GROMACS .gro file of C-alpha atoms in nm:
model
  271
    1MET     CA    1   1.614   2.392   1.368
    2PRO     CA    2   1.617   2.042   1.225
    3GLY     CA    3   1.745   1.785   1.450
    4ILE     CA    4   1.837   1.504   1.247
    5VAL     CA    5   2.124   1.415   1.016
    6GLY     CA    6   2.096   1.136   0.766
    7VAL     CA    7   2.359   0.904   0.611
    8HIS     CA    8   2.261   0.755   0.285
    9GLY     CA    9   2.330   0.404   0.151
   10ILE     CA   10   2.419   0.254  -0.179
   11GLY     CA   11   2.335   0.347  -0.519
   12LYS     CA   12   2.309   0.712  -0.477
   13TYR     CA   13   2.549   0.828  -0.746
   14ASP     CA   14   2.262   0.916  -0.987
   15TYR     CA   15   2.185   1.236  -0.784
   16TYR     CA   16   2.545   1.348  -0.825
   17LEU     CA   17   2.512   1.325  -1.188
   18ARG     CA   18   2.174   1.482  -1.221
   19ALA     CA   19   2.298   1.784  -1.016
   20GLY     CA   20   2.544   1.832  -1.255
   21ARG     CA   21   2.820   1.625  -1.078
   22SER     CA   22   2.755   1.871  -0.759
   23ALA     CA   23   2.785   1.724  -0.434
   24PRO     CA   24   2.563   2.001  -0.234
   25GLY     CA   25   2.294   1.967  -0.539
   26ALA     CA   26   2.297   1.589  -0.462
   27GLU     CA   27   2.222   1.666  -0.099
   28ALA     CA   28   1.994   1.903  -0.148
   29ALA     CA   29   1.767   1.678  -0.388
   30MET     CA   30   1.799   1.403  -0.144
   31ARG     CA   31   1.709   1.584   0.175
   32ARG     CA   32   1.382   1.703   0.022
   33LYS     CA   33   1.325   1.329  -0.039
   34TRP     CA   34   1.408   1.220   0.282
   35ASP     CA   35   1.189   1.485   0.447
   36ARG     CA   36   0.882   1.354   0.231
   37TYR     CA   37   0.947   1.005   0.334
   38LEU     CA   38   0.973   1.066   0.719
   39HIS     CA   39   0.650   1.291   0.680
   40ALA     CA   40   0.463   0.974   0.589
   41SER     CA   41   0.605   0.764   0.924
   42LEU     CA   42   0.542   1.111   1.158
   43GLY     CA   43   0.238   1.251   1.020
   44GLY     CA   44   0.098   1.573   1.127
   45GLU     CA   45   0.224   1.909   0.954
   46ALA     CA   46   0.485   1.834   0.679
   47LYS     CA   47   0.809   2.032   0.790
   48PRO     CA   48   1.190   1.981   0.714
   49TYR     CA   49   1.332   1.736   0.955
   50PHE     CA   50   1.682   1.686   0.813
   51ALA     CA   51   1.966   1.922   0.903
   52GLU     CA   52   2.132   1.750   0.610
   53ILE     CA   53   2.213   1.427   0.454
   54ALA     CA   54   2.601   1.318   0.448
   55TYR     CA   55   2.634   1.288   0.066
   56TYR     CA   56   2.934   1.042   0.001
   57SER     CA   57   2.844   0.868  -0.308
   58HIS     CA   58   3.069   1.052  -0.531
   59LEU     CA   59   3.376   0.957  -0.334
   60LEU     CA   60   3.318   0.580  -0.389
   61ASN     CA   61   3.276   0.628  -0.765
   62ASP     CA   62   3.501   0.743  -1.028
   63GLY     CA   63   3.380   1.080  -1.050
   64GLY     CA   64   3.526   1.147  -0.672
   65ASP     CA   65   3.833   1.362  -0.600
   66LEU     CA   66   4.070   1.052  -0.573
   67ASP     CA   67   4.196   0.830  -0.860
   68ALA     CA   68   3.977   0.499  -0.972
   69ALA     CA   69   4.156   0.196  -0.806
   70PRO     CA   70   4.284  -0.034  -1.071
   71LYS     CA   71   3.975  -0.218  -1.236
   72GLU     CA   72   4.118  -0.559  -1.217
   73ALA     CA   73   4.161  -0.537  -0.865
   74MET     CA   74   3.851  -0.392  -0.749
   75GLU     CA   75   3.654  -0.638  -0.946
   76ALA     CA   76   3.827  -0.920  -0.768
   77GLN     CA   77   3.735  -0.765  -0.443
   78THR     CA   78   3.374  -0.711  -0.599
   79HIS     CA   79   3.354  -1.074  -0.687
   80GLN     CA   80   3.463  -1.147  -0.316
   81VAL     CA   81   3.218  -0.983  -0.155
   82LEU     CA   82   2.953  -1.126  -0.385
   83VAL     CA   83   3.100  -1.472  -0.253
   84GLU     CA   84   3.059  -1.420   0.115
   85TRP     CA   85   2.716  -1.225   0.085
   86ALA     CA   86   2.601  -1.561  -0.097
   87LYS     CA   87   2.724  -1.737   0.165
   88ASN     CA   88   2.518  -1.552   0.424
   89LEU     CA   89   2.204  -1.584   0.221
   90GLY     CA   90   2.290  -1.983   0.167
   91LEU     CA   91   2.366  -1.991  -0.188
   92GLY     CA   92   2.715  -2.020  -0.165
   93GLU     CA   93   2.840  -2.310   0.038
   94HIS     CA   94   2.985  -2.538  -0.248
   95ILE     CA   95   3.178  -2.283  -0.435
   96THR     CA   96   3.434  -2.404  -0.661
   97GLY     CA   97   3.569  -2.262  -0.960
   98ALA     CA   98   3.615  -1.902  -1.081
   99LEU     CA   99   3.457  -1.591  -0.901
  100LYS     CA  100   3.309  -1.474  -1.239
  101SER     CA  101   3.145  -1.785  -1.320
  102PHE     CA  102   3.029  -1.786  -0.977
  103THR     CA  103   2.893  -1.455  -0.995
  104SER     CA  104   2.725  -1.530  -1.313
  105ARG     CA  105   2.549  -1.853  -1.159
  106LEU     CA  106   2.451  -1.647  -0.862
  107LEU     CA  107   2.280  -1.362  -1.064
  108ASP     CA  108   2.101  -1.596  -1.275
  109ARG     CA  109   1.941  -1.750  -0.915
  110LEU     CA  110   1.822  -1.433  -0.822
  111ASP     CA  111   1.503  -1.225  -0.945
  112GLU     CA  112   1.538  -0.944  -1.150
  113ARG     CA  113   1.515  -0.703  -0.870
  114SER     CA  114   1.753  -0.858  -0.650
  115ALA     CA  115   2.007  -0.900  -0.892
  116ALA     CA  116   1.964  -0.525  -0.977
  117PHE     CA  117   2.037  -0.446  -0.586
  118VAL     CA  118   2.330  -0.669  -0.561
  119LYS     CA  119   2.506  -0.517  -0.880
  120LEU     CA  120   2.496  -0.216  -0.664
  121PHE     CA  121   2.573  -0.357  -0.326
  122ALA     CA  122   2.870  -0.546  -0.409
  123PRO     CA  123   3.101  -0.265  -0.588
  124GLU     CA  124   3.004  -0.002  -0.308
  125VAL     CA  125   3.072  -0.212  -0.015
  126ALA     CA  126   3.408  -0.374  -0.187
  127THR     CA  127   3.532   0.001  -0.271
  128TYR     CA  128   3.437   0.127   0.085
  129LEU     CA  129   3.608  -0.184   0.266
  130THR     CA  130   3.908  -0.220   0.077
  131ASP     CA  131   4.008   0.129  -0.080
  132GLN     CA  132   4.157   0.290   0.224
  133GLY     CA  133   4.171   0.642   0.091
  134ARG     CA  134   3.817   0.644  -0.016
  135ARG     CA  135   3.714   0.484   0.305
  136GLU     CA  136   3.897   0.783   0.503
  137LYS     CA  137   3.724   1.049   0.286
  138CYS     CA  138   3.398   0.909   0.368
  139ARG     CA  139   3.411   0.879   0.697
  140ASN     CA  140   3.568   1.201   0.756
  141LEU     CA  141   3.279   1.349   0.541
  142VAL     CA  142   3.007   1.202   0.766
  143ALA     CA  143   3.172   1.287   1.071
  144ASP     CA  144   3.218   1.663   0.961
  145VAL     CA  145   2.828   1.688   0.891
  146ILE     CA  146   2.759   1.541   1.235
  147ARG     CA  147   3.024   1.800   1.395
  148ARG     CA  148   2.878   2.095   1.200
  149HIS     CA  149   2.505   2.025   1.299
  150ARG     CA  150   2.538   1.832   1.640
  151PRO     CA  151   2.217   1.629   1.616
  152ARG     CA  152   1.970   1.480   1.862
  153VAL     CA  153   1.934   1.208   1.587
  154VAL     CA  154   2.133   1.043   1.321
  155ILE     CA  155   1.942   0.813   1.062
  156ALA     CA  156   2.186   0.589   0.857
  157HIS     CA  157   2.087   0.373   0.611
  158SER     CA  158   2.217   0.043   0.413
  159LEU     CA  159   2.598   0.124   0.391
  160GLY     CA  160   2.568   0.469   0.560
  161SER     CA  161   2.503   0.253   0.894
  162VAL     CA  162   2.879   0.096   0.816
  163VAL     CA  163   3.025   0.464   0.768
  164THR     CA  164   2.841   0.620   1.051
  165TYR     CA  165   2.964   0.357   1.288
  166GLU     CA  166   3.281   0.375   1.206
  167ALA     CA  167   3.305   0.781   1.175
  168LEU     CA  168   3.161   0.757   1.535
  169TRP     CA  169   3.419   0.562   1.700
  170ALA     CA  170   3.718   0.741   1.481
  171CYS     CA  171   3.577   1.115   1.635
  172PRO     CA  172   3.490   1.104   2.023
  173ASP     CA  173   3.397   1.457   2.006
  174ILE     CA  174   3.076   1.362   1.799
  175GLY     CA  175   2.784   1.178   1.882
  176ALA     CA  176   2.388   1.161   1.915
  177ASP     CA  177   2.139   1.093   2.150
  178LEU     CA  178   1.961   0.876   1.916
  179LEU     CA  179   2.124   0.637   1.653
  180VAL     CA  180   1.898   0.466   1.412
  181THR     CA  181   2.028   0.196   1.151
  182LEU     CA  182   1.813   0.089   0.867
  183GLY     CA  183   1.853  -0.197   0.661
  184SER     CA  184   2.183  -0.225   0.809
  185PRO     CA  185   2.480  -0.520   0.699
  186LEU     CA  186   2.703  -0.410   0.996
  187GLY     CA  187   2.656  -0.783   1.128
  188MET     CA  188   2.728  -0.935   0.781
  189ARG     CA  189   2.973  -1.225   0.826
  190ASN     CA  190   3.289  -1.216   0.629
  191VAL     CA  191   3.174  -0.916   0.441
  192VAL     CA  192   3.165  -0.637   0.671
  193PHE     CA  193   3.149  -0.761   1.036
  194GLU     CA  194   3.524  -0.860   1.070
  195ARG     CA  195   3.656  -0.576   0.851
  196LEU     CA  196   3.512  -0.317   1.104
  197LEU     CA  197   3.712  -0.050   1.232
  198PRO     CA  198   3.745  -0.065   1.507
  199ALA     CA  199   3.748  -0.478   1.484
  200PRO     CA  200   3.513  -0.658   1.691
  201VAL     CA  201   3.675  -0.816   1.993
  202ASN     CA  202   3.577  -1.167   2.091
  203GLY     CA  203   3.325  -1.145   1.824
  204ARG     CA  204   3.133  -0.877   1.947
  205GLY     CA  205   3.128  -0.500   1.841
  206GLU     CA  206   3.011  -0.234   2.084
  207ARG     CA  207   2.760   0.101   2.062
  208PRO     CA  208   2.984   0.407   1.949
  209PRO     CA  209   3.078   0.583   2.267
  210GLY     CA  210   2.910   0.903   2.171
  211VAL     CA  211   2.569   0.735   2.132
  212ARG     CA  212   2.284   0.710   2.438
  213ARG     CA  213   2.062   0.482   2.242
  214TRP     CA  214   2.105   0.279   1.959
  215VAL     CA  215   1.766   0.129   1.737
  216ASN     CA  216   1.795  -0.112   1.465
  217ILE     CA  217   1.524  -0.155   1.217
  218ALA     CA  218   1.540  -0.455   0.920
  219ASP     CA  219   1.305  -0.552   0.696
  220LYS     CA  220   1.267  -0.939   0.736
  221ASP     CA  221   1.355  -0.988   0.358
  222ASP     CA  222   1.610  -0.733   0.358
  223ILE     CA  223   1.919  -0.908   0.160
  224ALA     CA  224   2.136  -0.640   0.280
  225ALA     CA  225   2.052  -0.667   0.635
  226ILE     CA  226   2.220  -1.009   0.744
  227PRO     CA  227   2.147  -1.097   1.004
  228PRO     CA  228   1.849  -0.845   1.085
  229GLU     CA  229   1.914  -0.815   1.432
  230LEU     CA  230   2.225  -0.674   1.551
  231ALA     CA  231   2.234  -0.740   1.927
  232GLY     CA  232   2.355  -1.079   1.862
  233CYS     CA  233   2.712  -0.896   1.697
  234PHE     CA  234   2.708  -0.592   1.887
  235THR     CA  235   2.675  -0.478   2.242
  236GLY     CA  236   2.490  -0.145   2.314
  237VAL     CA  237   2.180  -0.222   2.068
  238ASP     CA  238   1.900  -0.085   2.276
  239ALA     CA  239   1.585  -0.175   2.057
  240GLU     CA  240   1.554  -0.380   1.751
  241GLU     CA  241   1.269  -0.375   1.519
  242LEU     CA  242   1.157  -0.656   1.227
  243VAL     CA  243   0.948  -0.519   0.983
  244ASN     CA  244   0.763  -0.623   0.673
  245LEU     CA  245   0.800  -0.305   0.440
  246ASP     CA  246   0.755  -0.443   0.103
  247TRP     CA  247   0.859  -0.786  -0.102
  248ILE     CA  248   0.985  -0.592  -0.370
  249ASP     CA  249   1.118  -0.291  -0.239
  250PHE     CA  250   1.238  -0.432   0.083
  251HIS     CA  251   1.564  -0.210   0.114
  252THR     CA  252   1.483   0.157  -0.028
  253ALA     CA  253   1.533   0.474   0.222
  254GLU     CA  254   1.168   0.544   0.128
  255LYS     CA  255   0.992   0.244   0.269
  256TYR     CA  256   1.255   0.234   0.563
  257LEU     CA  257   1.192   0.638   0.645
  258GLY     CA  258   0.804   0.571   0.611
  259CYS     CA  259   0.753   0.276   0.834
  260PRO     CA  260   0.561   0.338   1.149
  261ALA     CA  261   0.825   0.177   1.379
  262LEU     CA  262   1.049   0.449   1.264
  263GLY     CA  263   0.798   0.736   1.390
  264ALA     CA  264   0.748   0.561   1.737
  265HIS     CA  265   1.100   0.590   1.815
  266LEU     CA  266   1.182   0.936   1.680
  267ARG     CA  267   0.907   1.130   1.836
  268PRO     CA  268   1.045   1.143   2.192
  269PHE     CA  269   1.377   1.324   2.040
  270LEU     CA  270   1.176   1.549   1.811
  271ALA     CA  271   0.957   1.678   2.057
   0.00000   0.00000   0.00000
């Protein structure tokens, strides 16, 4: 049986739409791709590695089963996430004036690929962190998938690492031998880190109690993984890998799942 549960990151609502607004259909399509991506890292015979991808993107978008947050309030939260994210990049130390004006200036300063990424990153992160109903739904879904499969390995990408971290803390009956976070924004100050549940204590978070080993992998140019190293923010990170994936595709699941650094950490748990 496959021994891995995956948790996806930002920008995956299109899977839901292409599957006819079916979460199981979106999950199945993503799982086929993630199996293929991971095979590039592990080599050998191609096979199904993932028991399931915890698919939650529909719960963060208006097509979910919760009412959409008031548009004006959510736009303000999204702009605030952009402002704080820009400060982490060193782009926003002297921000003044309206947030919308700043947002426009910020996107003008980014290249096309980075600007497109930011337009996906900020709204979904803002929705997850500020809409507590949707946050709980996402967290419970991830916890239920892990509980159902009891995997040896959980691989969480991007925003999925935040949802997974909170799910593992909220449900002490679940865990994994290995947690791998890929391109994680868990340590991003004033955007994610201080808003985590449970909140960091004295400026530090901790490895979830049901996790035996935690490996974090981040691309050196990934603008979501700021800081790329998590050991400075969290107790219990056992290994860190700073990789050079691609100067364009610096945050995609395909590049992260296919990188040799991941395969080296996974093989002992898949034997």
